[in-house]
PDB file of C-alpha atoms in Angstrom:
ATOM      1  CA  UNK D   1      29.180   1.619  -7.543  1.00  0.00           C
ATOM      2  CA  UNK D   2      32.515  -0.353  -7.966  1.00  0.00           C
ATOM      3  CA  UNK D   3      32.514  -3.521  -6.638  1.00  0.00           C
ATOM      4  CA  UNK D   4      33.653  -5.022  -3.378  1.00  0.00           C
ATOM      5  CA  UNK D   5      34.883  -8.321  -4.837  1.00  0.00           C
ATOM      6  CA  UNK D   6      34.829  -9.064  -8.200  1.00  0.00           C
ATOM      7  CA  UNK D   7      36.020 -12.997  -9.615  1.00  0.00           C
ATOM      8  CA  UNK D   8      35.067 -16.140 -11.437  1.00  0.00           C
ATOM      9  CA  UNK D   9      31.281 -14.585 -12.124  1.00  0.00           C
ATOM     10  CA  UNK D  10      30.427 -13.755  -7.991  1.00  0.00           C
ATOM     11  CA  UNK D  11      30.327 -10.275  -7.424  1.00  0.00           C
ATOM     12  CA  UNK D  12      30.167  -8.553  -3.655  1.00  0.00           C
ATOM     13  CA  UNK D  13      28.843  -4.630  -3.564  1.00  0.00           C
ATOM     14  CA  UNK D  14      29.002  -3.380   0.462  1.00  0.00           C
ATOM     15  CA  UNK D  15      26.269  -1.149   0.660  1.00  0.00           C
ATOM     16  CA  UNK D  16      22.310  -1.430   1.147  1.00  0.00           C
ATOM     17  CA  UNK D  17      20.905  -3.209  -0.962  1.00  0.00           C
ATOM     18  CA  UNK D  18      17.800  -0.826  -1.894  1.00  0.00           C
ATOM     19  CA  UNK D  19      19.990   1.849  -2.638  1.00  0.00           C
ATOM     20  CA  UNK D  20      21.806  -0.544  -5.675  1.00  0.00           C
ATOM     21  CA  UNK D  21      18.299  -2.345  -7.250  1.00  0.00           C
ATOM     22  CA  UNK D  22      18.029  -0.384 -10.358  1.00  0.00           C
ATOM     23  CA  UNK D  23      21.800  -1.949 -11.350  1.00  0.00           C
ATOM     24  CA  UNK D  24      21.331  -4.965 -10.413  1.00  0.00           C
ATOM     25  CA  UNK D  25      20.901  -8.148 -13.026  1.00  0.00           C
ATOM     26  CA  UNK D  26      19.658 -11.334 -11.679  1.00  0.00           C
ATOM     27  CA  UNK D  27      17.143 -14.119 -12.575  1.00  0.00           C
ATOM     28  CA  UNK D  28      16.704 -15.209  -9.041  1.00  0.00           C
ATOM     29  CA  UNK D  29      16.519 -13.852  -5.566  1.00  0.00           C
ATOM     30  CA  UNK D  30      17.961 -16.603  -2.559  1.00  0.00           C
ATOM     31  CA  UNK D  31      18.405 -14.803   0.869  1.00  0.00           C
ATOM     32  CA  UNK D  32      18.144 -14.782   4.347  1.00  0.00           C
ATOM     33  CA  UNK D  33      17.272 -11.061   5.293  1.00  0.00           C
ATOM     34  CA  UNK D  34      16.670  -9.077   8.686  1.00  0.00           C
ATOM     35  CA  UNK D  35      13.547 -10.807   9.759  1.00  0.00           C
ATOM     36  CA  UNK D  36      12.241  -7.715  12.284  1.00  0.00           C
ATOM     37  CA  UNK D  37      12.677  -8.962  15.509  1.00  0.00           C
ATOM     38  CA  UNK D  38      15.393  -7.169  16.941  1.00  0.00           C
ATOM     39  CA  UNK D  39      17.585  -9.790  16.962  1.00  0.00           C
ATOM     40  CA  UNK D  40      21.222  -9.748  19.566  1.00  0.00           C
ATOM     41  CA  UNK D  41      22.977 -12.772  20.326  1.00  0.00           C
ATOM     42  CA  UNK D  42      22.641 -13.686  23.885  1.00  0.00           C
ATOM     43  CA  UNK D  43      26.032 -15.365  23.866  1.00  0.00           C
ATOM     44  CA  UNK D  44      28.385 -13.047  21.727  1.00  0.00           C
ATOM     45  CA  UNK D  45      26.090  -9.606  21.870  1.00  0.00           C
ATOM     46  CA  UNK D  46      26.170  -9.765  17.912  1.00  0.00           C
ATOM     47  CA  UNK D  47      23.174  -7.982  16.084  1.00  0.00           C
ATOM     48  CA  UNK D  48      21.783  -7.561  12.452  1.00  0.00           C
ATOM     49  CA  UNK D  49      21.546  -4.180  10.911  1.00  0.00           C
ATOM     50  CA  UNK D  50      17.891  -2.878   9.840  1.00  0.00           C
ATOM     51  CA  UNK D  51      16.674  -5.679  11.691  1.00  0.00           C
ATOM     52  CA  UNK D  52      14.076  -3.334  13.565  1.00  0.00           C
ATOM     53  CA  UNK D  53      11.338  -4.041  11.451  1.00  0.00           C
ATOM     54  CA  UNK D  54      10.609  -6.296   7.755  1.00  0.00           C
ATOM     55  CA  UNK D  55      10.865  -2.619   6.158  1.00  0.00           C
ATOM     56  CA  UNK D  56      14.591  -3.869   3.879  1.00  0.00           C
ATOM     57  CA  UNK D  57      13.177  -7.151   2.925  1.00  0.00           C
ATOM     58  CA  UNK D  58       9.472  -5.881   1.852  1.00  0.00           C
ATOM     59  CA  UNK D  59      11.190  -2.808  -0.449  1.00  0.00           C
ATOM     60  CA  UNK D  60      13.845  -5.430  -2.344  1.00  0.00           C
ATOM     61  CA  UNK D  61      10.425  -7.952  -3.142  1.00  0.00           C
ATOM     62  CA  UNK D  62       8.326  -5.203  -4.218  1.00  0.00           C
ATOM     63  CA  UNK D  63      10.869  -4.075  -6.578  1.00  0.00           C
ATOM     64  CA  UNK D  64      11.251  -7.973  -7.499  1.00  0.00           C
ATOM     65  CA  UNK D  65       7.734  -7.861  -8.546  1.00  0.00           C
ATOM     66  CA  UNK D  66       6.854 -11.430  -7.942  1.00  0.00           C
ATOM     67  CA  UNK D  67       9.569 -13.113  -9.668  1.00  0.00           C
ATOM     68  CA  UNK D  68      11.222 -16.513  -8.579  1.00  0.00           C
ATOM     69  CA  UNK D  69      12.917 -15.767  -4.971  1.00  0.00           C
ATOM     70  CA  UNK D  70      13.501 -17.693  -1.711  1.00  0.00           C
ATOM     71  CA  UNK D  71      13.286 -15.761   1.474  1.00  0.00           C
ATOM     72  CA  UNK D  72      14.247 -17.188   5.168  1.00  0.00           C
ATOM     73  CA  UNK D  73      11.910 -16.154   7.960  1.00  0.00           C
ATOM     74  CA  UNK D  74      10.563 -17.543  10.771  1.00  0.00           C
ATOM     75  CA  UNK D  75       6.817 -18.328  12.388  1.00  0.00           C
ATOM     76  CA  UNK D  76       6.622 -15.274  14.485  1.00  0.00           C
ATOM     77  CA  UNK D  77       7.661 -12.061  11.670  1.00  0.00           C
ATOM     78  CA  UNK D  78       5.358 -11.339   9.586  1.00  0.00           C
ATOM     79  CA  UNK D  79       5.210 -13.266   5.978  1.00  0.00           C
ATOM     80  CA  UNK D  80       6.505 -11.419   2.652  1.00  0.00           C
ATOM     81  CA  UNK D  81       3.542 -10.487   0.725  1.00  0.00           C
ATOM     82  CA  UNK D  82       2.883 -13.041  -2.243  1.00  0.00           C
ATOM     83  CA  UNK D  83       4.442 -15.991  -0.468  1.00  0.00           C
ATOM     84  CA  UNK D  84       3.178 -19.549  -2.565  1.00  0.00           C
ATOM     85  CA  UNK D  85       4.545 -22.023  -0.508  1.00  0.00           C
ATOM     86  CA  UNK D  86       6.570 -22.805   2.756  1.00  0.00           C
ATOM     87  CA  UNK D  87       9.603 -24.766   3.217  1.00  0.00           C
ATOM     88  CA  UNK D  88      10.980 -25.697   6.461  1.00  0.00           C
ATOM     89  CA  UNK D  89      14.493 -26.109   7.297  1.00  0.00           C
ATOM     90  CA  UNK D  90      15.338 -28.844   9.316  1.00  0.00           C
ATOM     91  CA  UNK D  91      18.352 -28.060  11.851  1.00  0.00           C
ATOM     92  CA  UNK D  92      18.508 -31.655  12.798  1.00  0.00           C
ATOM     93  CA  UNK D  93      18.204 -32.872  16.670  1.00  0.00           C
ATOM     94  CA  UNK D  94      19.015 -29.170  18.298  1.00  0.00           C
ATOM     95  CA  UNK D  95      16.804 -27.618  20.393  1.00  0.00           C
ATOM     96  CA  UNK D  96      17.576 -23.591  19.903  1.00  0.00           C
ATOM     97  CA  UNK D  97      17.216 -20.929  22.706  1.00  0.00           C
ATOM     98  CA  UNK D  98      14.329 -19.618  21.852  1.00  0.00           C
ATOM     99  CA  UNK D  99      12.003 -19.604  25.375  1.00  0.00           C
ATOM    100  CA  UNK D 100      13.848 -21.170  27.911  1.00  0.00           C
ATOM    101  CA  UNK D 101      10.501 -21.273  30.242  1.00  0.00           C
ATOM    102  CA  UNK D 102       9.278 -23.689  27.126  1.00  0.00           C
ATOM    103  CA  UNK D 103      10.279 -27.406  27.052  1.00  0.00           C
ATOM    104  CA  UNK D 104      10.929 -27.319  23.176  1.00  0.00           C
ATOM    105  CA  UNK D 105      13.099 -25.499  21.672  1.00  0.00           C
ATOM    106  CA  UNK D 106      13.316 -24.134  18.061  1.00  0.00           C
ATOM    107  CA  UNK D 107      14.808 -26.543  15.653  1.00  0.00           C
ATOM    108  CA  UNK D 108      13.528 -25.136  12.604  1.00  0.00           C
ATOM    109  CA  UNK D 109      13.522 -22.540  10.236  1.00  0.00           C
ATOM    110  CA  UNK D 110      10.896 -20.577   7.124  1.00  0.00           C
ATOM    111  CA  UNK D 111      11.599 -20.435   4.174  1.00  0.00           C
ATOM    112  CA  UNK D 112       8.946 -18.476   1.718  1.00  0.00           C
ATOM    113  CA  UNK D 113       8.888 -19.959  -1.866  1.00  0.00           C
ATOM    114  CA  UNK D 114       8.106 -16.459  -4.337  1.00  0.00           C
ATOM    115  CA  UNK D 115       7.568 -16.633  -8.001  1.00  0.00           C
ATOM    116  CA  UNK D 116       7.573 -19.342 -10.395  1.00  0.00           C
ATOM    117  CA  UNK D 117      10.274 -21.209 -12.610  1.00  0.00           C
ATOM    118  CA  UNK D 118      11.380 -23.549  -9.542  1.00  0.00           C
ATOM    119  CA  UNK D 119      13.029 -26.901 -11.118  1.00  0.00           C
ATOM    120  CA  UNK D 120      14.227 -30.103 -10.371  1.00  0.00           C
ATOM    121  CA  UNK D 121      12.604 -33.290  -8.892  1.00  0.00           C
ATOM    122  CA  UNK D 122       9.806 -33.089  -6.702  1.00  0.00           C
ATOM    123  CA  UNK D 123      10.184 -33.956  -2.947  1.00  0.00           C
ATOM    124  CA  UNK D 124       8.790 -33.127   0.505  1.00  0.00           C
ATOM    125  CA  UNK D 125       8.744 -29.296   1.166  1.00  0.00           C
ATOM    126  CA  UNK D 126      11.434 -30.414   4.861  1.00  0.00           C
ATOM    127  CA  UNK D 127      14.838 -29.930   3.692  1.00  0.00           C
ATOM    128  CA  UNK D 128      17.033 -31.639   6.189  1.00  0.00           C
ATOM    129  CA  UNK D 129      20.629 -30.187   6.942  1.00  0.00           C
ATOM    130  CA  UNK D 130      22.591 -29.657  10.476  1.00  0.00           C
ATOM    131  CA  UNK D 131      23.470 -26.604  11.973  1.00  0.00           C
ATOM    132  CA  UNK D 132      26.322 -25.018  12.069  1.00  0.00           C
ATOM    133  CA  UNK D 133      28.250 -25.586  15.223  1.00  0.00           C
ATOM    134  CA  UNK D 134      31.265 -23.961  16.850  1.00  0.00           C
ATOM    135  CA  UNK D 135      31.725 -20.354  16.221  1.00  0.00           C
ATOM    136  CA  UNK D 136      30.045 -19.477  13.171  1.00  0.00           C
ATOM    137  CA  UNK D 137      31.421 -16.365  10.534  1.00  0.00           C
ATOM    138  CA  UNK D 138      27.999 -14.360  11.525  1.00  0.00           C
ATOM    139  CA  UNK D 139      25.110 -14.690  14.327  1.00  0.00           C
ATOM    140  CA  UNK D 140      22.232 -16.218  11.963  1.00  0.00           C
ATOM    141  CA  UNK D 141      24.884 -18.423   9.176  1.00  0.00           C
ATOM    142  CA  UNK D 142      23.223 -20.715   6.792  1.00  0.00           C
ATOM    143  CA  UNK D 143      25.366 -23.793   5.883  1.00  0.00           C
ATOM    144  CA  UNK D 144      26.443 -23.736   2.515  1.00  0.00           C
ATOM    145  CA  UNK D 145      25.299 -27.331   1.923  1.00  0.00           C
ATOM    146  CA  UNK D 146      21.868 -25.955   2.583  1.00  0.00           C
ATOM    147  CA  UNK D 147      21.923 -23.070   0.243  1.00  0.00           C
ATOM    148  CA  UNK D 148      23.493 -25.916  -2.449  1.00  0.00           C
ATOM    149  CA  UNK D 149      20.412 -27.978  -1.667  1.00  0.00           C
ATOM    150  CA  UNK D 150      18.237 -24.976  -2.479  1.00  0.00           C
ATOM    151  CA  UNK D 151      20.086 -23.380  -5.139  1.00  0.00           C
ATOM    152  CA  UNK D 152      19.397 -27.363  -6.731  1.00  0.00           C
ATOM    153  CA  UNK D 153      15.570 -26.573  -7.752  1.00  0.00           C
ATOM    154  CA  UNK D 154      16.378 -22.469  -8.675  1.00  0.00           C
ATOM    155  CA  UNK D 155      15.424 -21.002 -12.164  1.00  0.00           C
ATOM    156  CA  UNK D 156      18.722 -20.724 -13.987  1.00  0.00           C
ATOM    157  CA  UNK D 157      20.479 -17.650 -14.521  1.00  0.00           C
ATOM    158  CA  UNK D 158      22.161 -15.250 -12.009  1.00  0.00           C
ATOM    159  CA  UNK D 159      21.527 -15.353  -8.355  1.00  0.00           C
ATOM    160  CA  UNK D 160      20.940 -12.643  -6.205  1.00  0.00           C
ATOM    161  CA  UNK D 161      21.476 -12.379  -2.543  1.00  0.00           C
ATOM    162  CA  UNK D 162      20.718  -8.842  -1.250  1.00  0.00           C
ATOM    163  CA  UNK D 163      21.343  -9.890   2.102  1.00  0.00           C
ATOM    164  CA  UNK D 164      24.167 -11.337   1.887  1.00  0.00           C
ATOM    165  CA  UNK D 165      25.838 -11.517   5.420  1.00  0.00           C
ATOM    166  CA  UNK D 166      29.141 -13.549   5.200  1.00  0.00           C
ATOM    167  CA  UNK D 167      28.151 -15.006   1.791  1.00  0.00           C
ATOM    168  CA  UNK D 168      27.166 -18.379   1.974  1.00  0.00           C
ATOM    169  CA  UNK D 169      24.717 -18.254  -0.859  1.00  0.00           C
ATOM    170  CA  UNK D 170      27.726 -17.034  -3.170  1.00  0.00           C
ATOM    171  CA  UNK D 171      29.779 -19.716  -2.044  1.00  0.00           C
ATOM    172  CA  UNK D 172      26.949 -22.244  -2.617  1.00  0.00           C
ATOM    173  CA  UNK D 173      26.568 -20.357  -6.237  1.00  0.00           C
ATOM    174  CA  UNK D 174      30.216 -20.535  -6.778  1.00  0.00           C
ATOM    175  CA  UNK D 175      30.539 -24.460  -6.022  1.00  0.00           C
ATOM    176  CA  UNK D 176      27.915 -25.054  -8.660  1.00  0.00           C
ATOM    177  CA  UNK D 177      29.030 -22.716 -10.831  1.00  0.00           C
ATOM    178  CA  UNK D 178      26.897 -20.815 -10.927  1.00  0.00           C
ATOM    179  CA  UNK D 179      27.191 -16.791 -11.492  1.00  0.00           C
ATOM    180  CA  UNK D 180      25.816 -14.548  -8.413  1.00  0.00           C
ATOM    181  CA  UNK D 181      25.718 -10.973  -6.982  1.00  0.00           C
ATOM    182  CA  UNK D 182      25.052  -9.889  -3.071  1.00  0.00           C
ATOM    183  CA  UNK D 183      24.976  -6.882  -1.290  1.00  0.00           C
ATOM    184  CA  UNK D 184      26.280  -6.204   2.337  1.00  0.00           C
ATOM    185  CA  UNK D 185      25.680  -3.300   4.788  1.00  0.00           C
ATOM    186  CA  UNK D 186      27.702  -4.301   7.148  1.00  0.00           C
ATOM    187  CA  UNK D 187      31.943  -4.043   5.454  1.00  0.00           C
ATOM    188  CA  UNK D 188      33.394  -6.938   7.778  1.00  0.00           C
ATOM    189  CA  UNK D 189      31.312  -9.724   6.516  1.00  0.00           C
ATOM    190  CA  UNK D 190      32.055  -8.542   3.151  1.00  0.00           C
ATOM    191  CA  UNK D 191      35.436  -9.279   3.616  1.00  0.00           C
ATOM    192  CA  UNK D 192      34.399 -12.469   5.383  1.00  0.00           C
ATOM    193  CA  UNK D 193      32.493 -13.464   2.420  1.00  0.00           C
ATOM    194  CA  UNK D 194      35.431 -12.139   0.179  1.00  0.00           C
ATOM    195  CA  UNK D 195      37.992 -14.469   1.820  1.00  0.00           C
ATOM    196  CA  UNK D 196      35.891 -17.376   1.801  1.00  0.00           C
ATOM    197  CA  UNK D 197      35.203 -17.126  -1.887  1.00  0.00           C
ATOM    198  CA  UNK D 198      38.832 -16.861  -2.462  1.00  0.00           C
ATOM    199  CA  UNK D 199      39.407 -20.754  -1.366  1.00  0.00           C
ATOM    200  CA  UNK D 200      38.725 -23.425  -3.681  1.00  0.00           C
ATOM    201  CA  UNK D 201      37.050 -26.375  -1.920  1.00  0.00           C
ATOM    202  CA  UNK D 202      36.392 -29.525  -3.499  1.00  0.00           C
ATOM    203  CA  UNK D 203      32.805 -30.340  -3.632  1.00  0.00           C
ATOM    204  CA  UNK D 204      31.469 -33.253  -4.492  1.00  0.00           C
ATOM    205  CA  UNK D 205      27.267 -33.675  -4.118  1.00  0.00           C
ATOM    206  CA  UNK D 206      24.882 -32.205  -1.942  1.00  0.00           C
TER     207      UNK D 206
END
């Protein structure tokens, strides 16, 4: 398949990602896939494709077969199979919709540590990073700066986000230059994540 975008080692293929597997190269797996819960945005009315069930996410890990990945989920879907450890993302001081009956609300995220070859300095297993705020590029965005944090303690080598909605884990890839591929179903966010690869940022840290 001919790619999407193609520069400065990222590379964007729209399509799904299980159809492409057998031609794709990588050395890690970071992504936040459909996590099976239906998901539609109260506010906008935004939803994820093949979000229905964990079916897209458990077929791109078994192909995987184990090796190093991070996967974002959350307490109430169902685990990938082989999970070693959990992180939690902290959203900072933001209670989420969630259940409005509840007086908490969700201010934190999964995230499933696969496979081995993880690097870097030890520290606690809460990464802290805010939110996004305002109107966000897609319904369930990542900040870059939090991908950058994680990308930090990845295996070396070529990143792979099969999920990649509007492509923050490229950018994060691309501002430490690192080389990355990821796969999009859905064509408008691969343009999203085409445009916002095209800007060079200056990035300094974590």
């Amino acid at each position: 398949m001919k790619p999407y975008y193609q520069h400065g080692g990222i590379t964007i293929y729209h399509g799904d990602a299980r159809d492409l597997l057998l031609t794709i190269a990588a050395d890690v797996i970071v992504t936040d896939p459909p996590y099976g819960m239906s998901y539609e945005s109260g506010w906008s009315g935004r939803s994820i494709q093949n979000d229905g069930d964990t079916s897209a996410r458990d077929a791109v890990l078994a192909w995987w077969v184990g090796k190093p990945a991070l996967v974002f989920g959350r307490w109430d879907c169902p685990r990938p199979a082989g999970t070693k450890m959990l992180l939690t993302w902290d959203k900072g001081d933001w209670p989420g919709m969630g259940d409005l009956a509840m007086p908490w609300g969700p201010s934190t995220e999964e995230i499933y540590v696969l496979g081995d070859g993880f690097v870097g300095k030890r520290s606690g297993s809460v990464v802290r990073v805010d939110r996004l705020t305002g109107n966000t590029l897609h319904p369930n965005e990542k900040p870059v700066g939090l991908l950058r944090v994680l990308l930090a303690k990845c295996p070396p080598g070529v990143v792979f986000d099969p999920f990649m909605g509007s492509g923050p884990t490229l950018r994060a890839a691309k501002d430490l230059g690192r080389e990355a591929v990821g796969v999009e179903l859905d064509e408008r966010y691969c343009e999203i994540a085409a445009q916002r690869l095209a800007q060079e940022a200056l990035f300094a840290g974590y």
